Amino acid sequence: MTTEPTSAGKGLRPARTNATRQKLFDASMELIGERGAASVTVDEIAAAAGVSKGTVYYNFGSKSELIAQLLRHGVDILKARLLEAANGGATGRDPLLAMEAMIGQAMDFMAEYPSFARLWVSENWRIPSEWQGTFSVLRGELLEVIGQAVEKVAEAYPVDDSVSRGSLETAIFGACFVVGLDRQTYNPERTRDQSVAAIMAIMRGYVLKGPAPQG
């Protein structure tokens, strides 16, 4: 009788891991989007990804750890895109344009991985959740990226100081997931730019009337 290997202390093989993890991410998100995380088995995920069940356990140790690591993988993709948009030369020096570019990247991510957004929304606020600790860490990382962008806006523009920064960051963060998922599920006719403009209305309401930042 064989036992399932655990992920503790196991170093992943970088060359294989990135490709394998992306396959597992794509397969898992599709299955989870259809039936939910609890209803999907490791066998199904492995078969859909075109890898063996042993490969899944070798790399992750358990289904729970697999889901946790796939959540990390998805957030890493999203975070990299947000940071690229925030720091991209095309945005110039206007932090509002940088924020708009970030929200656009979030909409593109939701369109590319709608099942990830569904998993995030369905599990993130479930109490208790098996992955509550994972969500807390990943949520904090994304909020930090948004918070840095908000801070740059506040440095460049007169803003409404009565608005809680934490609440503002959370509003933008939540809107990206909800508006992006709503567009994919209920309103496919709604354009990316319309979705971005709706979320940017939150940010523009934070900025008071005043001179534009000097270049």
PDB file of N, CA and C in Angstrom, residues 6-49:
ATOM      1  N   THR A   6       3.937  14.004   0.964  1.00  0.00           N
ATOM      2  CA  THR A   6       3.548  15.336   1.399  1.00  0.00           C
ATOM      3  C   THR A   6       4.445  16.365   0.745  1.00  0.00           C
ATOM      4  N   SER A   7       3.970  17.633   0.753  1.00  0.00           N
ATOM      5  CA  SER A   7       4.732  18.704   0.109  1.00  0.00           C
ATOM      6  C   SER A   7       5.780  19.297   1.028  1.00  0.00           C
ATOM      7  N   ALA A   8       5.725  18.945   2.320  1.00  0.00           N
ATOM      8  CA  ALA A   8       6.653  19.542   3.271  1.00  0.00           C
ATOM      9  C   ALA A   8       8.077  19.149   2.936  1.00  0.00           C
ATOM     10  N   GLY A   9       8.933  20.142   2.782  1.00  0.00           N
ATOM     11  CA  GLY A   9      10.346  19.904   2.556  1.00  0.00           C
ATOM     12  C   GLY A   9      10.679  19.432   1.167  1.00  0.00           C
ATOM     13  N   LYS A  10       9.711  19.383   0.276  1.00  0.00           N
ATOM     14  CA  LYS A  10       9.977  18.867  -1.067  1.00  0.00           C
ATOM     15  C   LYS A  10      10.274  20.029  -1.999  1.00  0.00           C
ATOM     16  N   GLY A  11      11.459  20.036  -2.596  1.00  0.00           N
ATOM     17  CA  GLY A  11      11.800  21.086  -3.540  1.00  0.00           C
ATOM     18  C   GLY A  11      11.223  20.782  -4.904  1.00  0.00           C
ATOM     19  N   LEU A  12      10.528  21.730  -5.496  1.00  0.00           N
ATOM     20  CA  LEU A  12       9.945  21.515  -6.805  1.00  0.00           C
ATOM     21  C   LEU A  12      11.000  21.696  -7.880  1.00  0.00           C
ATOM     22  N   ARG A  13      10.826  21.016  -8.992  1.00  0.00           N
ATOM     23  CA  ARG A  13      11.774  21.110 -10.090  1.00  0.00           C
ATOM     24  C   ARG A  13      11.381  22.283 -10.981  1.00  0.00           C
ATOM     25  N   PRO A  14      12.143  23.374 -10.989  1.00  0.00           N
ATOM     26  CA  PRO A  14      11.705  24.616 -11.625  1.00  0.00           C
ATOM     27  C   PRO A  14      11.312  24.477 -13.086  1.00  0.00           C
ATOM     28  N   ALA A  15      12.115  23.791 -13.894  1.00  0.00           N
ATOM     29  CA  ALA A  15      11.829  23.720 -15.329  1.00  0.00           C
ATOM     30  C   ALA A  15      10.488  23.061 -15.578  1.00  0.00           C
ATOM     31  N   ARG A  16      10.229  21.958 -14.842  1.00  0.00           N
ATOM     32  CA  ARG A  16       8.972  21.249 -15.023  1.00  0.00           C
ATOM     33  C   ARG A  16       7.837  21.918 -14.284  1.00  0.00           C
ATOM     34  N   THR A  17       8.133  22.484 -13.128  1.00  0.00           N
ATOM     35  CA  THR A  17       7.088  22.969 -12.250  1.00  0.00           C
ATOM     36  C   THR A  17       6.261  24.074 -12.886  1.00  0.00           C
ATOM     37  N   ASN A  18       6.908  25.050 -13.515  1.00  0.00           N
ATOM     38  CA  ASN A  18       6.153  26.151 -14.094  1.00  0.00           C
ATOM     39  C   ASN A  18       5.171  25.662 -15.145  1.00  0.00           C
ATOM     40  N   ALA A  19       5.626  24.792 -16.037  1.00  0.00           N
ATOM     41  CA  ALA A  19       4.748  24.274 -17.086  1.00  0.00           C
ATOM     42  C   ALA A  19       3.659  23.392 -16.487  1.00  0.00           C
ATOM     43  N   THR A  20       4.031  22.532 -15.554  1.00  0.00           N
ATOM     44  CA  THR A  20       3.055  21.642 -14.921  1.00  0.00           C
ATOM     45  C   THR A  20       2.032  22.440 -14.140  1.00  0.00           C
ATOM     46  N   ARG A  21       2.507  23.429 -13.411  1.00  0.00           N
ATOM     47  CA  ARG A  21       1.605  24.232 -12.593  1.00  0.00           C
ATOM     48  C   ARG A  21       0.604  24.992 -13.458  1.00  0.00           C
ATOM     49  N   GLN A  22       1.062  25.497 -14.622  1.00  0.00           N
ATOM     50  CA  GLN A  22       0.143  26.211 -15.503  1.00  0.00           C
ATOM     51  C   GLN A  22      -0.907  25.254 -16.065  1.00  0.00           C
ATOM     52  N   LYS A  23      -0.487  24.039 -16.425  1.00  0.00           N
ATOM     53  CA  LYS A  23      -1.454  23.040 -16.904  1.00  0.00           C
ATOM     54  C   LYS A  23      -2.485  22.723 -15.829  1.00  0.00           C
ATOM     55  N   LEU A  24      -1.998  22.515 -14.602  1.00  0.00           N
ATOM     56  CA  LEU A  24      -2.898  22.202 -13.503  1.00  0.00           C
ATOM     57  C   LEU A  24      -3.802  23.391 -13.173  1.00  0.00           C
ATOM     58  N   PHE A  25      -3.250  24.585 -13.281  1.00  0.00           N
ATOM     59  CA  PHE A  25      -4.041  25.787 -13.020  1.00  0.00           C
ATOM     60  C   PHE A  25      -5.188  25.883 -14.019  1.00  0.00           C
ATOM     61  N   ASP A  26      -4.880  25.757 -15.308  1.00  0.00           N
ATOM     62  CA  ASP A  26      -5.911  25.863 -16.341  1.00  0.00           C
ATOM     63  C   ASP A  26      -6.975  24.782 -16.173  1.00  0.00           C
ATOM     64  N   ALA A  27      -6.527  23.546 -15.937  1.00  0.00           N
ATOM     65  CA  ALA A  27      -7.465  22.432 -15.789  1.00  0.00           C
ATOM     66  C   ALA A  27      -8.322  22.592 -14.539  1.00  0.00           C
ATOM     67  N   SER A  28      -7.693  22.954 -13.438  1.00  0.00           N
ATOM     68  CA  SER A  28      -8.413  23.109 -12.171  1.00  0.00           C
ATOM     69  C   SER A  28      -9.441  24.218 -12.244  1.00  0.00           C
ATOM     70  N   MET A  29      -9.063  25.348 -12.847  1.00  0.00           N
ATOM     71  CA  MET A  29      -9.980  26.469 -12.911  1.00  0.00           C
ATOM     72  C   MET A  29     -11.219  26.124 -13.732  1.00  0.00           C
ATOM     73  N   GLU A  30     -11.026  25.364 -14.793  1.00  0.00           N
ATOM     74  CA  GLU A  30     -12.172  24.978 -15.624  1.00  0.00           C
ATOM     75  C   GLU A  30     -13.113  24.057 -14.849  1.00  0.00           C
ATOM     76  N   LEU A  31     -12.546  23.049 -14.185  1.00  0.00           N
ATOM     77  CA  LEU A  31     -13.367  22.104 -13.427  1.00  0.00           C
ATOM     78  C   LEU A  31     -14.031  22.765 -12.225  1.00  0.00           C
ATOM     79  N   ILE A  32     -13.260  23.572 -11.501  1.00  0.00           N
ATOM     80  CA  ILE A  32     -13.796  24.241 -10.313  1.00  0.00           C
ATOM     81  C   ILE A  32     -14.875  25.235 -10.707  1.00  0.00           C
ATOM     82  N   GLY A  33     -14.687  25.892 -11.845  1.00  0.00           N
ATOM     83  CA  GLY A  33     -15.694  26.833 -12.315  1.00  0.00           C
ATOM     84  C   GLY A  33     -17.006  26.150 -12.617  1.00  0.00           C
ATOM     85  N   GLU A  34     -16.951  24.895 -13.029  1.00  0.00           N
ATOM     86  CA  GLU A  34     -18.162  24.144 -13.359  1.00  0.00           C
ATOM     87  C   GLU A  34     -18.866  23.599 -12.117  1.00  0.00           C
ATOM     88  N   ARG A  35     -18.062  23.097 -11.127  1.00  0.00           N
ATOM     89  CA  ARG A  35     -18.691  22.357 -10.030  1.00  0.00           C
ATOM     90  C   ARG A  35     -18.296  22.822  -8.629  1.00  0.00           C
ATOM     91  N   GLY A  36     -17.317  23.696  -8.517  1.00  0.00           N
ATOM     92  CA  GLY A  36     -16.873  24.107  -7.198  1.00  0.00           C
ATOM     93  C   GLY A  36     -15.709  23.263  -6.724  1.00  0.00           C
ATOM     94  N   ALA A  37     -14.892  23.828  -5.860  1.00  0.00           N
ATOM     95  CA  ALA A  37     -13.658  23.169  -5.430  1.00  0.00           C
ATOM     96  C   ALA A  37     -13.920  21.857  -4.700  1.00  0.00           C
ATOM     97  N   ALA A  38     -14.961  21.818  -3.872  1.00  0.00           N
ATOM     98  CA  ALA A  38     -15.205  20.632  -3.053  1.00  0.00           C
ATOM     99  C   ALA A  38     -15.587  19.415  -3.891  1.00  0.00           C
ATOM    100  N   SER A  39     -16.177  19.624  -5.057  1.00  0.00           N
ATOM    101  CA  SER A  39     -16.696  18.518  -5.865  1.00  0.00           C
ATOM    102  C   SER A  39     -15.677  17.947  -6.848  1.00  0.00           C
ATOM    103  N   VAL A  40     -14.544  18.605  -6.981  1.00  0.00           N
ATOM    104  CA  VAL A  40     -13.544  18.184  -7.970  1.00  0.00           C
ATOM    105  C   VAL A  40     -12.497  17.306  -7.290  1.00  0.00           C
ATOM    106  N   THR A  41     -12.149  16.198  -7.929  1.00  0.00           N
ATOM    107  CA  THR A  41     -11.163  15.275  -7.362  1.00  0.00           C
ATOM    108  C   THR A  41      -9.791  15.488  -8.002  1.00  0.00           C
ATOM    109  N   VAL A  42      -8.768  15.016  -7.320  1.00  0.00           N
ATOM    110  CA  VAL A  42      -7.409  15.087  -7.848  1.00  0.00           C
ATOM    111  C   VAL A  42      -7.303  14.283  -9.144  1.00  0.00           C
ATOM    112  N   ASP A  43      -7.973  13.137  -9.200  1.00  0.00           N
ATOM    113  CA  ASP A  43      -7.949  12.326 -10.417  1.00  0.00           C
ATOM    114  C   ASP A  43      -8.464  13.114 -11.619  1.00  0.00           C
ATOM    115  N   GLU A  44      -9.559  13.839 -11.416  1.00  0.00           N
ATOM    116  CA  GLU A  44     -10.143  14.625 -12.505  1.00  0.00           C
ATOM    117  C   GLU A  44      -9.218  15.749 -12.939  1.00  0.00           C
ATOM    118  N   ILE A  45      -8.610  16.418 -11.959  1.00  0.00           N
ATOM    119  CA  ILE A  45      -7.694  17.510 -12.271  1.00  0.00           C
ATOM    120  C   ILE A  45      -6.495  16.984 -13.047  1.00  0.00           C
ATOM    121  N   ALA A  46      -5.928  15.866 -12.585  1.00  0.00           N
ATOM    122  CA  ALA A  46      -4.763  15.281 -13.251  1.00  0.00           C
ATOM    123  C   ALA A  46      -5.101  14.873 -14.688  1.00  0.00           C
ATOM    124  N   ALA A  47      -6.254  14.236 -14.863  1.00  0.00           N
ATOM    125  CA  ALA A  47      -6.654  13.797 -16.198  1.00  0.00           C
ATOM    126  C   ALA A  47      -6.857  14.978 -17.132  1.00  0.00           C
ATOM    127  N   ALA A  48      -7.505  16.034 -16.634  1.00  0.00           N
ATOM    128  CA  ALA A  48      -7.768  17.212 -17.464  1.00  0.00           C
ATOM    129  C   ALA A  48      -6.476  17.934 -17.826  1.00  0.00           C
ATOM    130  N   ALA A  49      -5.492  17.882 -16.918  1.00  0.00           N
ATOM    131  CA  ALA A  49      -4.211  18.546 -17.164  1.00  0.00           C
ATOM    132  C   ALA A  49      -3.264  17.697 -17.988  1.00  0.00           C
TER     133      ALA A  49
END
